[in-house]
JSON list of C-alpha atoms in Angstrom, two decimals:
[
{"chain": "H", "resi": 392, "resn": "UNK", "atom": "CA", "xyz": [-37.59, 6.64, 15.37]},
{"chain": "H", "resi": 393, "resn": "UNK", "atom": "CA", "xyz": [-37.23, 9.47, 17.82]},
{"chain": "H", "resi": 394, "resn": "UNK", "atom": "CA", "xyz": [-39.99, 10.23, 20.34]},
{"chain": "H", "resi": 395, "resn": "UNK", "atom": "CA", "xyz": [-41.63, 13.61, 20.74]},
{"chain": "H", "resi": 396, "resn": "UNK", "atom": "CA", "xyz": [-42.95, 14.37, 24.17]},
{"chain": "H", "resi": 397, "resn": "UNK", "atom": "CA", "xyz": [-44.85, 17.12, 25.74]},
{"chain": "H", "resi": 398, "resn": "UNK", "atom": "CA", "xyz": [-48.17, 18.79, 25.36]},
{"chain": "H", "resi": 399, "resn": "UNK", "atom": "CA", "xyz": [-47.29, 21.43, 22.81]},
{"chain": "H", "resi": 400, "resn": "UNK", "atom": "CA", "xyz": [-48.14, 20.88, 19.15]},
{"chain": "H", "resi": 401, "resn": "UNK", "atom": "CA", "xyz": [-45.83, 18.57, 17.28]},
{"chain": "H", "resi": 402, "resn": "UNK", "atom": "CA", "xyz": [-44.80, 21.15, 14.72]},
{"chain": "H", "resi": 403, "resn": "UNK", "atom": "CA", "xyz": [-43.55, 23.36, 17.56]},
{"chain": "H", "resi": 404, "resn": "UNK", "atom": "CA", "xyz": [-41.60, 20.38, 19.01]},
{"chain": "H", "resi": 405, "resn": "UNK", "atom": "CA", "xyz": [-40.07, 19.81, 15.58]},
{"chain": "H", "resi": 406, "resn": "UNK", "atom": "CA", "xyz": [-39.03, 23.52, 15.36]},
{"chain": "H", "resi": 407, "resn": "UNK", "atom": "CA", "xyz": [-37.67, 23.37, 19.00]},
{"chain": "H", "resi": 408, "resn": "UNK", "atom": "CA", "xyz": [-35.74, 20.19, 18.17]},
{"chain": "H", "resi": 409, "resn": "UNK", "atom": "CA", "xyz": [-34.08, 21.80, 15.14]},
{"chain": "H", "resi": 410, "resn": "UNK", "atom": "CA", "xyz": [-33.25, 24.86, 17.19]},
{"chain": "H", "resi": 411, "resn": "UNK", "atom": "CA", "xyz": [-31.60, 22.68, 19.80]},
{"chain": "H", "resi": 412, "resn": "UNK", "atom": "CA", "xyz": [-29.56, 21.02, 17.03]},
{"chain": "H", "resi": 413, "resn": "UNK", "atom": "CA", "xyz": [-28.37, 24.48, 16.03]},
{"chain": "H", "resi": 414, "resn": "UNK", "atom": "CA", "xyz": [-27.59, 25.45, 19.61]},
{"chain": "H", "resi": 415, "resn": "UNK", "atom": "CA", "xyz": [-25.59, 22.29, 20.25]},
{"chain": "H", "resi": 416, "resn": "UNK", "atom": "CA", "xyz": [-23.58, 22.72, 17.07]},
{"chain": "H", "resi": 417, "resn": "UNK", "atom": "CA", "xyz": [-24.90, 19.54, 15.46]},
{"chain": "H", "resi": 418, "resn": "UNK", "atom": "CA", "xyz": [-26.15, 21.65, 12.65]},
{"chain": "H", "resi": 419, "resn": "UNK", "atom": "CA", "xyz": [-24.04, 24.58, 11.51]},
{"chain": "H", "resi": 420, "resn": "UNK", "atom": "CA", "xyz": [-24.71, 27.82, 9.52]},
{"chain": "H", "resi": 421, "resn": "UNK", "atom": "CA", "xyz": [-25.17, 27.30, 5.80]},
{"chain": "H", "resi": 422, "resn": "UNK", "atom": "CA", "xyz": [-25.61, 23.51, 6.30]},
{"chain": "H", "resi": 423, "resn": "UNK", "atom": "CA", "xyz": [-28.42, 21.69, 4.69]},
{"chain": "H", "resi": 424, "resn": "UNK", "atom": "CA", "xyz": [-31.04, 20.39, 7.16]},
{"chain": "H", "resi": 425, "resn": "UNK", "atom": "CA", "xyz": [-33.36, 17.40, 6.98]},
{"chain": "H", "resi": 426, "resn": "UNK", "atom": "CA", "xyz": [-36.30, 17.62, 4.50]},
{"chain": "H", "resi": 427, "resn": "UNK", "atom": "CA", "xyz": [-39.88, 17.42, 5.70]},
{"chain": "H", "resi": 428, "resn": "UNK", "atom": "CA", "xyz": [-39.95, 13.82, 4.50]},
{"chain": "H", "resi": 429, "resn": "UNK", "atom": "CA", "xyz": [-36.89, 12.84, 6.42]},
{"chain": "H", "resi": 430, "resn": "UNK", "atom": "CA", "xyz": [-38.19, 14.57, 9.51]},
{"chain": "H", "resi": 431, "resn": "UNK", "atom": "CA", "xyz": [-41.50, 12.73, 9.16]},
{"chain": "H", "resi": 432, "resn": "UNK", "atom": "CA", "xyz": [-39.61, 9.44, 8.90]},
{"chain": "H", "resi": 433, "resn": "UNK", "atom": "CA", "xyz": [-37.45, 10.22, 11.95]},
{"chain": "H", "resi": 434, "resn": "UNK", "atom": "CA", "xyz": [-40.28, 11.20, 14.15]},
{"chain": "H", "resi": 435, "resn": "UNK", "atom": "CA", "xyz": [-43.06, 9.13, 12.63]},
{"chain": "H", "resi": 436, "resn": "UNK", "atom": "CA", "xyz": [-45.19, 12.12, 11.85]},
{"chain": "H", "resi": 437, "resn": "UNK", "atom": "CA", "xyz": [-47.09, 13.46, 8.86]},
{"chain": "H", "resi": 438, "resn": "UNK", "atom": "CA", "xyz": [-44.85, 15.30, 6.41]},
{"chain": "H", "resi": 439, "resn": "UNK", "atom": "CA", "xyz": [-47.21, 18.27, 6.44]},
{"chain": "H", "resi": 440, "resn": "UNK", "atom": "CA", "xyz": [-46.62, 18.60, 10.21]},
{"chain": "H", "resi": 441, "resn": "UNK", "atom": "CA", "xyz": [-42.87, 18.55, 9.67]},
{"chain": "H", "resi": 442, "resn": "UNK", "atom": "CA", "xyz": [-43.20, 21.18, 7.02]},
{"chain": "H", "resi": 443, "resn": "UNK", "atom": "CA", "xyz": [-45.15, 23.38, 9.35]},
{"chain": "H", "resi": 444, "resn": "UNK", "atom": "CA", "xyz": [-42.31, 23.19, 11.84]},
{"chain": "H", "resi": 445, "resn": "UNK", "atom": "CA", "xyz": [-39.78, 24.04, 9.15]},
{"chain": "H", "resi": 446, "resn": "UNK", "atom": "CA", "xyz": [-41.84, 26.91, 7.86]},
{"chain": "H", "resi": 447, "resn": "UNK", "atom": "CA", "xyz": [-41.96, 28.37, 11.38]},
{"chain": "H", "resi": 448, "resn": "UNK", "atom": "CA", "xyz": [-38.14, 28.47, 11.28]},
{"chain": "H", "resi": 449, "resn": "UNK", "atom": "CA", "xyz": [-38.23, 30.07, 7.90]},
{"chain": "H", "resi": 450, "resn": "UNK", "atom": "CA", "xyz": [-40.49, 32.73, 9.32]},
{"chain": "H", "resi": 451, "resn": "UNK", "atom": "CA", "xyz": [-38.15, 33.42, 12.10]},
{"chain": "H", "resi": 452, "resn": "UNK", "atom": "CA", "xyz": [-35.18, 33.63, 9.73]},
{"chain": "H", "resi": 453, "resn": "UNK", "atom": "CA", "xyz": [-33.47, 30.58, 11.23]},
{"chain": "H", "resi": 454, "resn": "UNK", "atom": "CA", "xyz": [-33.54, 28.58, 8.03]},
{"chain": "H", "resi": 455, "resn": "UNK", "atom": "CA", "xyz": [-34.02, 29.50, 4.45]},
{"chain": "H", "resi": 456, "resn": "UNK", "atom": "CA", "xyz": [-35.06, 27.69, 1.21]},
{"chain": "H", "resi": 457, "resn": "UNK", "atom": "CA", "xyz": [-32.90, 27.15, -1.83]},
{"chain": "H", "resi": 458, "resn": "UNK", "atom": "CA", "xyz": [-35.19, 26.36, -4.71]},
{"chain": "H", "resi": 459, "resn": "UNK", "atom": "CA", "xyz": [-34.60, 22.80, -5.82]},
{"chain": "H", "resi": 460, "resn": "UNK", "atom": "CA", "xyz": [-31.88, 22.21, -3.17]},
{"chain": "H", "resi": 461, "resn": "UNK", "atom": "CA", "xyz": [-33.71, 22.08, 0.11]},
{"chain": "H", "resi": 462, "resn": "UNK", "atom": "CA", "xyz": [-33.54, 24.09, 3.36]},
{"chain": "H", "resi": 463, "resn": "UNK", "atom": "CA", "xyz": [-30.39, 25.42, 4.96]},
{"chain": "H", "resi": 464, "resn": "UNK", "atom": "CA", "xyz": [-29.39, 27.01, 8.26]},
{"chain": "H", "resi": 465, "resn": "UNK", "atom": "CA", "xyz": [-29.13, 30.81, 8.04]},
{"chain": "H", "resi": 466, "resn": "UNK", "atom": "CA", "xyz": [-25.78, 32.40, 8.66]},
{"chain": "H", "resi": 467, "resn": "UNK", "atom": "CA", "xyz": [-27.06, 34.08, 11.77]},
{"chain": "H", "resi": 468, "resn": "UNK", "atom": "CA", "xyz": [-29.27, 31.33, 12.98]},
{"chain": "H", "resi": 469, "resn": "UNK", "atom": "CA", "xyz": [-27.38, 30.71, 16.21]},
{"chain": "H", "resi": 470, "resn": "UNK", "atom": "CA", "xyz": [-27.70, 34.35, 17.23]},
{"chain": "H", "resi": 471, "resn": "UNK", "atom": "CA", "xyz": [-31.37, 34.41, 16.41]},
{"chain": "H", "resi": 472, "resn": "UNK", "atom": "CA", "xyz": [-32.02, 31.23, 18.45]},
{"chain": "H", "resi": 473, "resn": "UNK", "atom": "CA", "xyz": [-29.94, 32.42, 21.42]},
{"chain": "H", "resi": 474, "resn": "UNK", "atom": "CA", "xyz": [-31.63, 35.85, 21.45]},
{"chain": "H", "resi": 475, "resn": "UNK", "atom": "CA", "xyz": [-35.05, 34.35, 21.34]},
{"chain": "H", "resi": 476, "resn": "UNK", "atom": "CA", "xyz": [-34.39, 31.75, 24.06]},
{"chain": "H", "resi": 477, "resn": "UNK", "atom": "CA", "xyz": [-32.61, 34.33, 26.27]},
{"chain": "H", "resi": 478, "resn": "UNK", "atom": "CA", "xyz": [-35.65, 36.59, 26.01]},
{"chain": "H", "resi": 479, "resn": "UNK", "atom": "CA", "xyz": [-38.05, 33.69, 26.85]},
{"chain": "H", "resi": 480, "resn": "UNK", "atom": "CA", "xyz": [-35.93, 32.55, 29.73]},
{"chain": "H", "resi": 481, "resn": "UNK", "atom": "CA", "xyz": [-35.63, 35.91, 31.30]},
{"chain": "H", "resi": 482, "resn": "UNK", "atom": "CA", "xyz": [-39.30, 36.75, 30.91]},
{"chain": "H", "resi": 483, "resn": "UNK", "atom": "CA", "xyz": [-40.30, 33.48, 32.55]},
{"chain": "H", "resi": 484, "resn": "UNK", "atom": "CA", "xyz": [-37.78, 33.62, 35.33]},
{"chain": "H", "resi": 485, "resn": "UNK", "atom": "CA", "xyz": [-38.34, 37.21, 36.08]},
{"chain": "H", "resi": 486, "resn": "UNK", "atom": "CA", "xyz": [-42.19, 36.80, 36.12]},
{"chain": "H", "resi": 487, "resn": "UNK", "atom": "CA", "xyz": [-41.82, 33.93, 38.59]},
{"chain": "H", "resi": 488, "resn": "UNK", "atom": "CA", "xyz": [-39.24, 35.82, 40.79]},
{"chain": "H", "resi": 489, "resn": "UNK", "atom": "CA", "xyz": [-41.41, 38.97, 40.90]},
{"chain": "H", "resi": 490, "resn": "UNK", "atom": "CA", "xyz": [-44.58, 36.99, 41.77]},
{"chain": "H", "resi": 491, "resn": "UNK", "atom": "CA", "xyz": [-42.76, 35.15, 44.63]},
{"chain": "H", "resi": 492, "resn": "UNK", "atom": "CA", "xyz": [-41.21, 38.48, 45.84]},
{"chain": "H", "resi": 493, "resn": "UNK", "atom": "CA", "xyz": [-44.71, 40.01, 46.01]},
{"chain": "H", "resi": 494, "resn": "UNK", "atom": "CA", "xyz": [-45.98, 37.12, 48.05]},
{"chain": "H", "resi": 495, "resn": "UNK", "atom": "CA", "xyz": [-43.06, 37.39, 50.45]},
{"chain": "H", "resi": 496, "resn": "UNK", "atom": "CA", "xyz": [-43.44, 41.22, 50.53]},
{"chain": "H", "resi": 497, "resn": "UNK", "atom": "CA", "xyz": [-39.89, 41.77, 49.25]},
{"chain": "H", "resi": 498, "resn": "UNK", "atom": "CA", "xyz": [-39.49, 45.35, 48.24]},
{"chain": "H", "resi": 499, "resn": "UNK", "atom": "CA", "xyz": [-38.39, 46.39, 44.80]},
{"chain": "H", "resi": 500, "resn": "UNK", "atom": "CA", "xyz": [-35.14, 47.83, 46.12]},
{"chain": "H", "resi": 501, "resn": "UNK", "atom": "CA", "xyz": [-34.45, 44.69, 48.08]},
{"chain": "H", "resi": 502, "resn": "UNK", "atom": "CA", "xyz": [-35.07, 42.46, 45.12]},
{"chain": "H", "resi": 503, "resn": "UNK", "atom": "CA", "xyz": [-32.75, 44.61, 42.88]},
{"chain": "H", "resi": 504, "resn": "UNK", "atom": "CA", "xyz": [-30.01, 44.60, 45.46]},
{"chain": "H", "resi": 505, "resn": "UNK", "atom": "CA", "xyz": [-30.22, 40.80, 45.82]},
{"chain": "H", "resi": 506, "resn": "UNK", "atom": "CA", "xyz": [-30.04, 40.39, 42.02]},
{"chain": "H", "resi": 507, "resn": "UNK", "atom": "CA", "xyz": [-27.01, 42.69, 41.84]},
{"chain": "H", "resi": 508, "resn": "UNK", "atom": "CA", "xyz": [-25.32, 40.81, 44.62]},
{"chain": "H", "resi": 509, "resn": "UNK", "atom": "CA", "xyz": [-25.92, 37.47, 42.88]},
{"chain": "H", "resi": 510, "resn": "UNK", "atom": "CA", "xyz": [-24.56, 38.86, 39.60]},
{"chain": "H", "resi": 511, "resn": "UNK", "atom": "CA", "xyz": [-21.40, 40.14, 41.35]},
{"chain": "H", "resi": 512, "resn": "UNK", "atom": "CA", "xyz": [-20.80, 36.69, 42.81]},
{"chain": "H", "resi": 513, "resn": "UNK", "atom": "CA", "xyz": [-20.91, 35.20, 39.38]},
{"chain": "H", "resi": 514, "resn": "UNK", "atom": "CA", "xyz": [-18.77, 37.94, 37.91]},
{"chain": "H", "resi": 515, "resn": "UNK", "atom": "CA", "xyz": [-21.33, 38.87, 35.35]},
{"chain": "H", "resi": 516, "resn": "UNK", "atom": "CA", "xyz": [-22.41, 42.35, 36.32]},
{"chain": "H", "resi": 517, "resn": "UNK", "atom": "CA", "xyz": [-21.43, 45.06, 33.78]}
]
């Protein structure tokens, strides 16, 4: 049995775990995923909680239901997960950076210049 850790609700952890499986390539587009019952067995949770996590992924368009066959990974699931995670990461990191820059009285121009310099070093500026 796999252990879930953290303070966020279990159904969110289940959805996150499945998204990580997609990101890592362990689960591929159009591939059938675990049922709510199998997830409840793997994690030792209530099947309704597992279903809530699966339904969250359905709402996001990451997985879809085939009546009588189960749930499958959407063709563009990897893009959806990457886009969502990229947005979350940038929002969190930028908020932290801006708050610290304010405390250190770094000007907007100085901060932008520093970001551009770092991006050039990594060869990622466009």
